[in-house]
PDB file of C-alpha atoms in Angstrom:
ATOM      1  CA  UNK I   1       0.000   0.000   0.000  1.00 39.00           C
ATOM      2  CA  UNK I   2       1.201   3.493  -0.758  1.00 43.00           C
ATOM      3  CA  UNK I   3       1.716   5.270   2.508  1.00 52.00           C
ATOM      4  CA  UNK I   4       2.304   8.781   1.170  1.00 52.00           C
ATOM      5  CA  UNK I   5       3.597  10.513  -1.921  1.00 56.00           C
ATOM      6  CA  UNK I   6       6.882  12.366  -1.810  1.00 53.00           C
ATOM      7  CA  UNK I   7       5.658  14.626  -4.632  1.00 58.00           C
ATOM      8  CA  UNK I   8       5.254  14.296  -8.383  1.00 56.00           C
ATOM      9  CA  UNK I   9       8.936  13.642  -9.076  1.00 68.00           C
ATOM     10  CA  UNK I  10      10.516  10.297  -9.901  1.00 84.00           C
ATOM     11  CA  UNK I  11      12.932   9.263  -7.181  1.00 88.00           C
ATOM     12  CA  UNK I  12      15.719   6.770  -7.726  1.00 86.00           C
ATOM     13  CA  UNK I  13      16.961   5.758  -4.269  1.00 89.00           C
ATOM     14  CA  UNK I  14      16.100   5.795  -0.586  1.00 91.00           C
ATOM     15  CA  UNK I  15      17.829   5.086   2.698  1.00 90.00           C
ATOM     16  CA  UNK I  16      16.277   4.915   6.139  1.00 91.00           C
ATOM     17  CA  UNK I  17      18.486   5.477   9.176  1.00 87.00           C
ATOM     18  CA  UNK I  18      15.739   4.520  11.610  1.00 87.00           C
ATOM     19  CA  UNK I  19      12.128   3.345  11.387  1.00 90.00           C
ATOM     20  CA  UNK I  20      11.002   6.984  11.309  1.00 91.00           C
ATOM     21  CA  UNK I  21      13.826   8.874   9.535  1.00 90.00           C
ATOM     22  CA  UNK I  22      14.609   8.379   5.882  1.00 91.00           C
ATOM     23  CA  UNK I  23      15.705  10.133   2.701  1.00 92.00           C
ATOM     24  CA  UNK I  24      14.841   9.879  -0.997  1.00 93.00           C
ATOM     25  CA  UNK I  25      16.878  11.352  -3.839  1.00 93.00           C
ATOM     26  CA  UNK I  26      16.219  12.244  -7.454  1.00 92.00           C
ATOM     27  CA  UNK I  27      15.668  15.787  -8.711  1.00 91.00           C
ATOM     28  CA  UNK I  28      15.458  16.872  -5.058  1.00 90.00           C
ATOM     29  CA  UNK I  29      16.445  15.471  -1.681  1.00 92.00           C
ATOM     30  CA  UNK I  30      13.480  14.779   0.594  1.00 92.00           C
ATOM     31  CA  UNK I  31      13.410  13.666   4.213  1.00 92.00           C
ATOM     32  CA  UNK I  32      10.779  12.043   6.411  1.00 93.00           C
ATOM     33  CA  UNK I  33      10.823  11.977  10.200  1.00 92.00           C
ATOM     34  CA  UNK I  34       7.508  10.162  10.605  1.00 94.00           C
ATOM     35  CA  UNK I  35       8.110   6.912   8.746  1.00 92.00           C
ATOM     36  CA  UNK I  36       7.113   8.271   5.346  1.00 91.00           C
ATOM     37  CA  UNK I  37       3.766   9.831   6.224  1.00 92.00           C
ATOM     38  CA  UNK I  38       5.129  13.269   5.286  1.00 92.00           C
ATOM     39  CA  UNK I  39       8.123  14.221   3.130  1.00 91.00           C
ATOM     40  CA  UNK I  40       9.947  17.535   3.404  1.00 89.00           C
ATOM     41  CA  UNK I  41      12.164  18.912   0.650  1.00 83.00           C
ATOM     42  CA  UNK I  42      15.622  19.303   2.124  1.00 76.00           C
ATOM     43  CA  UNK I  43      17.307  20.823  -0.892  1.00 73.00           C
ATOM     44  CA  UNK I  44      17.340  20.993  -4.668  1.00 73.00           C
ATOM     45  CA  UNK I  45      20.122  18.889  -6.099  1.00 71.00           C
ATOM     46  CA  UNK I  46      21.443  20.803  -9.114  1.00 80.00           C
ATOM     47  CA  UNK I  47      21.876  17.400 -10.780  1.00 89.00           C
ATOM     48  CA  UNK I  48      19.654  14.338 -10.780  1.00 93.00           C
ATOM     49  CA  UNK I  49      20.813  12.043  -7.970  1.00 95.00           C
ATOM     50  CA  UNK I  50      20.762   8.254  -8.424  1.00 93.00           C
ATOM     51  CA  UNK I  51      21.747   6.814  -5.012  1.00 93.00           C
ATOM     52  CA  UNK I  52      21.973   7.766  -1.337  1.00 95.00           C
ATOM     53  CA  UNK I  53      23.654   6.154   1.676  1.00 93.00           C
ATOM     54  CA  UNK I  54      23.816   7.171   5.348  1.00 93.00           C
ATOM     55  CA  UNK I  55      25.882   6.068   8.331  1.00 89.00           C
ATOM     56  CA  UNK I  56      25.331   6.840  11.990  1.00 78.00           C
ATOM     57  CA  UNK I  57      28.226   6.684  14.402  1.00 67.00           C
ATOM     58  CA  UNK I  58      28.316   7.689  18.069  1.00 55.00           C
ATOM     59  CA  UNK I  59      29.793  11.095  18.752  1.00 51.00           C
ATOM     60  CA  UNK I  60      28.537  12.838  15.623  1.00 55.00           C
ATOM     61  CA  UNK I  61      25.836  15.486  15.341  1.00 60.00           C
ATOM     62  CA  UNK I  62      23.271  13.671  13.246  1.00 72.00           C
ATOM     63  CA  UNK I  63      23.669  11.179  10.457  1.00 85.00           C
ATOM     64  CA  UNK I  64      26.352  11.487   7.785  1.00 92.00           C
ATOM     65  CA  UNK I  65      25.198  10.829   4.253  1.00 94.00           C
ATOM     66  CA  UNK I  66      26.269  10.875   0.631  1.00 95.00           C
ATOM     67  CA  UNK I  67      24.277  11.027  -2.611  1.00 96.00           C
ATOM     68  CA  UNK I  68      25.640  10.501  -6.130  1.00 96.00           C
ATOM     69  CA  UNK I  69      24.309  11.112  -9.616  1.00 95.00           C
ATOM     70  CA  UNK I  70      24.611  12.789 -12.989  1.00 95.00           C
ATOM     71  CA  UNK I  71      27.893  14.257 -14.192  1.00 96.00           C
ATOM     72  CA  UNK I  72      29.921  12.705 -11.373  1.00 96.00           C
ATOM     73  CA  UNK I  73      27.970  14.655  -8.737  1.00 96.00           C
ATOM     74  CA  UNK I  74      28.633  13.762  -5.109  1.00 97.00           C
ATOM     75  CA  UNK I  75      26.668  15.563  -2.377  1.00 96.00           C
ATOM     76  CA  UNK I  76      27.289  15.088   1.346  1.00 95.00           C
ATOM     77  CA  UNK I  77      25.702  15.972   4.656  1.00 92.00           C
ATOM     78  CA  UNK I  78      27.282  15.836   8.084  1.00 89.00           C
ATOM     79  CA  UNK I  79      24.233  16.931  10.049  1.00 88.00           C
ATOM     80  CA  UNK I  80      21.421  14.554   9.192  1.00 87.00           C
ATOM     81  CA  UNK I  81      20.419  16.326   5.997  1.00 87.00           C
ATOM     82  CA  UNK I  82      20.010  19.818   7.454  1.00 87.00           C
ATOM     83  CA  UNK I  83      22.524  21.050   4.861  1.00 89.00           C
ATOM     84  CA  UNK I  84      24.226  19.426   1.853  1.00 92.00           C
ATOM     85  CA  UNK I  85      27.616  20.233   0.378  1.00 94.00           C
ATOM     86  CA  UNK I  86      29.469  19.139  -2.727  1.00 95.00           C
ATOM     87  CA  UNK I  87      32.470  16.831  -2.976  1.00 97.00           C
ATOM     88  CA  UNK I  88      34.817  16.631  -5.958  1.00 96.00           C
ATOM     89  CA  UNK I  89      34.583  13.241  -7.657  1.00 97.00           C
ATOM     90  CA  UNK I  90      37.121  13.898 -10.417  1.00 96.00           C
ATOM     91  CA  UNK I  91      34.845  12.256 -13.017  1.00 96.00           C
ATOM     92  CA  UNK I  92      32.063  13.500 -15.280  1.00 95.00           C
ATOM     93  CA  UNK I  93      30.283  10.194 -15.852  1.00 92.00           C
ATOM     94  CA  UNK I  94      26.971   9.295 -14.227  1.00 93.00           C
ATOM     95  CA  UNK I  95      27.399   7.706 -10.795  1.00 93.00           C
ATOM     96  CA  UNK I  96      24.776   5.048 -10.020  1.00 90.00           C
ATOM     97  CA  UNK I  97      25.690   3.727  -6.570  1.00 90.00           C
ATOM     98  CA  UNK I  98      27.335   4.688  -3.289  1.00 92.00           C
ATOM     99  CA  UNK I  99      28.000   2.817  -0.056  1.00 89.00           C
ATOM    100  CA  UNK I 100      29.938   3.717   3.106  1.00 90.00           C
ATOM    101  CA  UNK I 101      31.066   1.230   5.742  1.00 86.00           C
ATOM    102  CA  UNK I 102      31.636   4.028   8.269  1.00 88.00           C
ATOM    103  CA  UNK I 103      31.980   7.823   8.223  1.00 89.00           C
ATOM    104  CA  UNK I 104      35.348   7.628   6.435  1.00 91.00           C
ATOM    105  CA  UNK I 105      35.459   4.625   4.075  1.00 88.00           C
ATOM    106  CA  UNK I 106      33.184   4.540   1.058  1.00 89.00           C
ATOM    107  CA  UNK I 107      32.875   3.659  -2.590  1.00 88.00           C
ATOM    108  CA  UNK I 108      30.908   5.090  -5.536  1.00 90.00           C
ATOM    109  CA  UNK I 109      30.345   3.331  -8.866  1.00 88.00           C
ATOM    110  CA  UNK I 110      29.027   4.401 -12.234  1.00 87.00           C
ATOM    111  CA  UNK I 111      29.095   4.312 -15.998  1.00 86.00           C
ATOM    112  CA  UNK I 112      32.095   3.183 -18.018  1.00 84.00           C
ATOM    113  CA  UNK I 113      33.297   1.021 -15.149  1.00 80.00           C
ATOM    114  CA  UNK I 114      33.998   3.990 -12.868  1.00 85.00           C
ATOM    115  CA  UNK I 115      34.819   3.046  -9.291  1.00 86.00           C
ATOM    116  CA  UNK I 116      35.758   5.747  -6.791  1.00 90.00           C
ATOM    117  CA  UNK I 117      37.037   5.053  -3.284  1.00 89.00           C
ATOM    118  CA  UNK I 118      37.541   7.324  -0.290  1.00 92.00           C
ATOM    119  CA  UNK I 119      39.116   6.726   3.105  1.00 91.00           C
ATOM    120  CA  UNK I 120      38.549  10.244   4.454  1.00 95.00           C
ATOM    121  CA  UNK I 121      34.787  10.742   4.214  1.00 94.00           C
ATOM    122  CA  UNK I 122      34.941  12.026   0.651  1.00 95.00           C
ATOM    123  CA  UNK I 123      37.475  14.822   1.124  1.00 96.00           C
ATOM    124  CA  UNK I 124      39.298  13.033  -1.708  1.00 97.00           C
ATOM    125  CA  UNK I 125      38.014  10.337  -4.070  1.00 96.00           C
ATOM    126  CA  UNK I 126      40.507   7.988  -5.733  1.00 92.00           C
ATOM    127  CA  UNK I 127      39.712   6.434  -9.125  1.00 90.00           C
ATOM    128  CA  UNK I 128      40.042   2.641  -9.119  1.00 83.00           C
ATOM    129  CA  UNK I 129      40.564   0.669 -12.337  1.00 74.00           C
ATOM    130  CA  UNK I 130      37.684  -1.806 -12.616  1.00 72.00           C
ATOM    131  CA  UNK I 131      39.003  -3.467 -15.772  1.00 71.00           C
ATOM    132  CA  UNK I 132      35.524  -3.151 -17.272  1.00 68.00           C
ATOM    133  CA  UNK I 133      35.298   0.281 -18.906  1.00 70.00           C
ATOM    134  CA  UNK I 134      32.635  -0.884 -21.362  1.00 64.00           C
ATOM    135  CA  UNK I 135      30.204  -1.816 -18.568  1.00 68.00           C
ATOM    136  CA  UNK I 136      28.144   0.276 -16.214  1.00 67.00           C
ATOM    137  CA  UNK I 137      28.256  -0.540 -12.501  1.00 69.00           C
ATOM    138  CA  UNK I 138      24.863   0.148 -10.897  1.00 64.00           C
ATOM    139  CA  UNK I 139      25.212  -0.682  -7.229  1.00 67.00           C
ATOM    140  CA  UNK I 140      27.931  -1.239  -4.632  1.00 72.00           C
ATOM    141  CA  UNK I 141      27.799  -2.815  -1.182  1.00 65.00           C
ATOM    142  CA  UNK I 142      30.269  -3.855   1.524  1.00 68.00           C
ATOM    143  CA  UNK I 143      30.016  -6.364   4.355  1.00 69.00           C
ATOM    144  CA  UNK I 144      33.021  -6.052   6.607  1.00 69.00           C
ATOM    145  CA  UNK I 145      36.100  -5.967   4.393  1.00 71.00           C
ATOM    146  CA  UNK I 146      34.424  -7.574   1.338  1.00 72.00           C
ATOM    147  CA  UNK I 147      32.777  -5.503  -1.376  1.00 70.00           C
ATOM    148  CA  UNK I 148      30.725  -6.144  -4.496  1.00 71.00           C
ATOM    149  CA  UNK I 149      29.434  -4.088  -7.377  1.00 71.00           C
ATOM    150  CA  UNK I 150      26.872  -5.229  -9.934  1.00 69.00           C
ATOM    151  CA  UNK I 151      25.769  -3.833 -13.253  1.00 67.00           C
ATOM    152  CA  UNK I 152      25.185  -4.237 -16.939  1.00 67.00           C
ATOM    153  CA  UNK I 153      25.493  -7.553 -18.831  1.00 66.00           C
ATOM    154  CA  UNK I 154      25.724  -9.684 -15.699  1.00 67.00           C
ATOM    155  CA  UNK I 155      28.713  -7.722 -14.362  1.00 68.00           C
ATOM    156  CA  UNK I 156      29.705  -8.608 -10.809  1.00 72.00           C
ATOM    157  CA  UNK I 157      32.896  -7.116  -9.373  1.00 72.00           C
ATOM    158  CA  UNK I 158      34.371  -8.158  -6.027  1.00 71.00           C
ATOM    159  CA  UNK I 159      37.109  -6.957  -3.691  1.00 72.00           C
ATOM    160  CA  UNK I 160      38.502  -7.384  -0.190  1.00 67.00           C
ATOM    161  CA  UNK I 161      40.086  -4.797   2.081  1.00 56.00           C
ATOM    162  CA  UNK I 162      43.521  -6.167   1.244  1.00 44.00           C
ATOM    163  CA  UNK I 163      42.843  -6.047  -2.512  1.00 39.00           C
ATOM    164  CA  UNK I 164      41.459  -2.554  -2.968  1.00 49.00           C
ATOM    165  CA  UNK I 165      40.671  -2.875  -6.660  1.00 47.00           C
ATOM    166  CA  UNK I 166      37.451  -4.538  -7.727  1.00 49.00           C
ATOM    167  CA  UNK I 167      37.888  -7.329 -10.270  1.00 47.00           C
ATOM    168  CA  UNK I 168      35.310  -9.179 -12.396  1.00 48.00           C
ATOM    169  CA  UNK I 169      33.735 -12.173 -10.683  1.00 50.00           C
ATOM    170  CA  UNK I 170      31.900 -15.053 -12.355  1.00 47.00           C
ATOM    171  CA  UNK I 171      28.200 -14.308 -12.127  1.00 46.00           C
ATOM    172  CA  UNK I 172      26.984 -17.797 -13.099  1.00 45.00           C
ATOM    173  CA  UNK I 173      23.938 -16.362 -14.791  1.00 42.00           C
ATOM    174  CA  UNK I 174      24.180 -18.384 -17.994  1.00 40.00           C
ATOM    175  CA  UNK I 175      24.258 -17.150 -21.558  1.00 40.00           C
ATOM    176  CA  UNK I 176      21.483 -14.596 -21.272  1.00 41.00           C
ATOM    177  CA  UNK I 177      23.141 -11.822 -19.315  1.00 43.00           C
ATOM    178  CA  UNK I 178      20.795  -9.821 -17.100  1.00 43.00           C
ATOM    179  CA  UNK I 179      21.145  -6.216 -16.107  1.00 44.00           C
ATOM    180  CA  UNK I 180      21.627  -6.038 -12.340  1.00 42.00           C
ATOM    181  CA  UNK I 181      20.332  -2.866 -10.691  1.00 44.00           C
ATOM    182  CA  UNK I 182      20.955  -3.569  -7.041  1.00 44.00           C
ATOM    183  CA  UNK I 183      21.503  -6.034  -4.270  1.00 44.00           C
ATOM    184  CA  UNK I 184      21.829  -6.275  -0.516  1.00 45.00           C
ATOM    185  CA  UNK I 185      23.417  -8.569   2.037  1.00 44.00           C
ATOM    186  CA  UNK I 186      22.089  -9.795   5.353  1.00 42.00           C
ATOM    187  CA  UNK I 187      25.038 -10.998   7.379  1.00 45.00           C
ATOM    188  CA  UNK I 188      27.115 -13.328   5.244  1.00 43.00           C
ATOM    189  CA  UNK I 189      24.216 -14.625   3.136  1.00 41.00           C
ATOM    190  CA  UNK I 190      23.412 -12.839  -0.107  1.00 43.00           C
ATOM    191  CA  UNK I 191      20.091 -11.466  -1.261  1.00 39.00           C
ATOM    192  CA  UNK I 192      20.079 -10.587  -4.970  1.00 39.00           C
ATOM    193  CA  UNK I 193      17.676  -8.139  -6.613  1.00 38.00           C
ATOM    194  CA  UNK I 194      17.522  -8.758 -10.357  1.00 34.00           C
TER     195      UNK I 194
END
């Protein structure tokens, strides 16, 4: 059942930091503090945003979050969405996914095999060679020190903390290659969204 509309716009990603507080991104950034009953526009984006990810660590004022999108755009908040800044990605390609393991370590992925990594909360983003520049990575996720990215034509990339470059992994999807848009992990068991 539809609980509430966040407006007439098409949104591409959401992240909830608690049962009541969540964010959606697209042409604007919207926030709910009542479980999605009402949505408030936090800020216009300047560029269409494709993904959002938040972390919450003790000792910080509010949740830290990042959103990525068109033209290599990376937006960040350090105060639970009250204000959003810009970070320099160093790329101009569309970014489709972002995931942070804590307030410092994160990864963004996008078209043409772009993988960006940061270890300082996005103050600097380092380009990583994916070895798949003809494919588009759509989503990225980490569990502990292991990371995966999925995308076009059955692309699955994997890495560990000791090997910081994502490399193609066998997807075992057969001859008809699907387009992966996202996935999630629960503990060490995988849940795939095709």
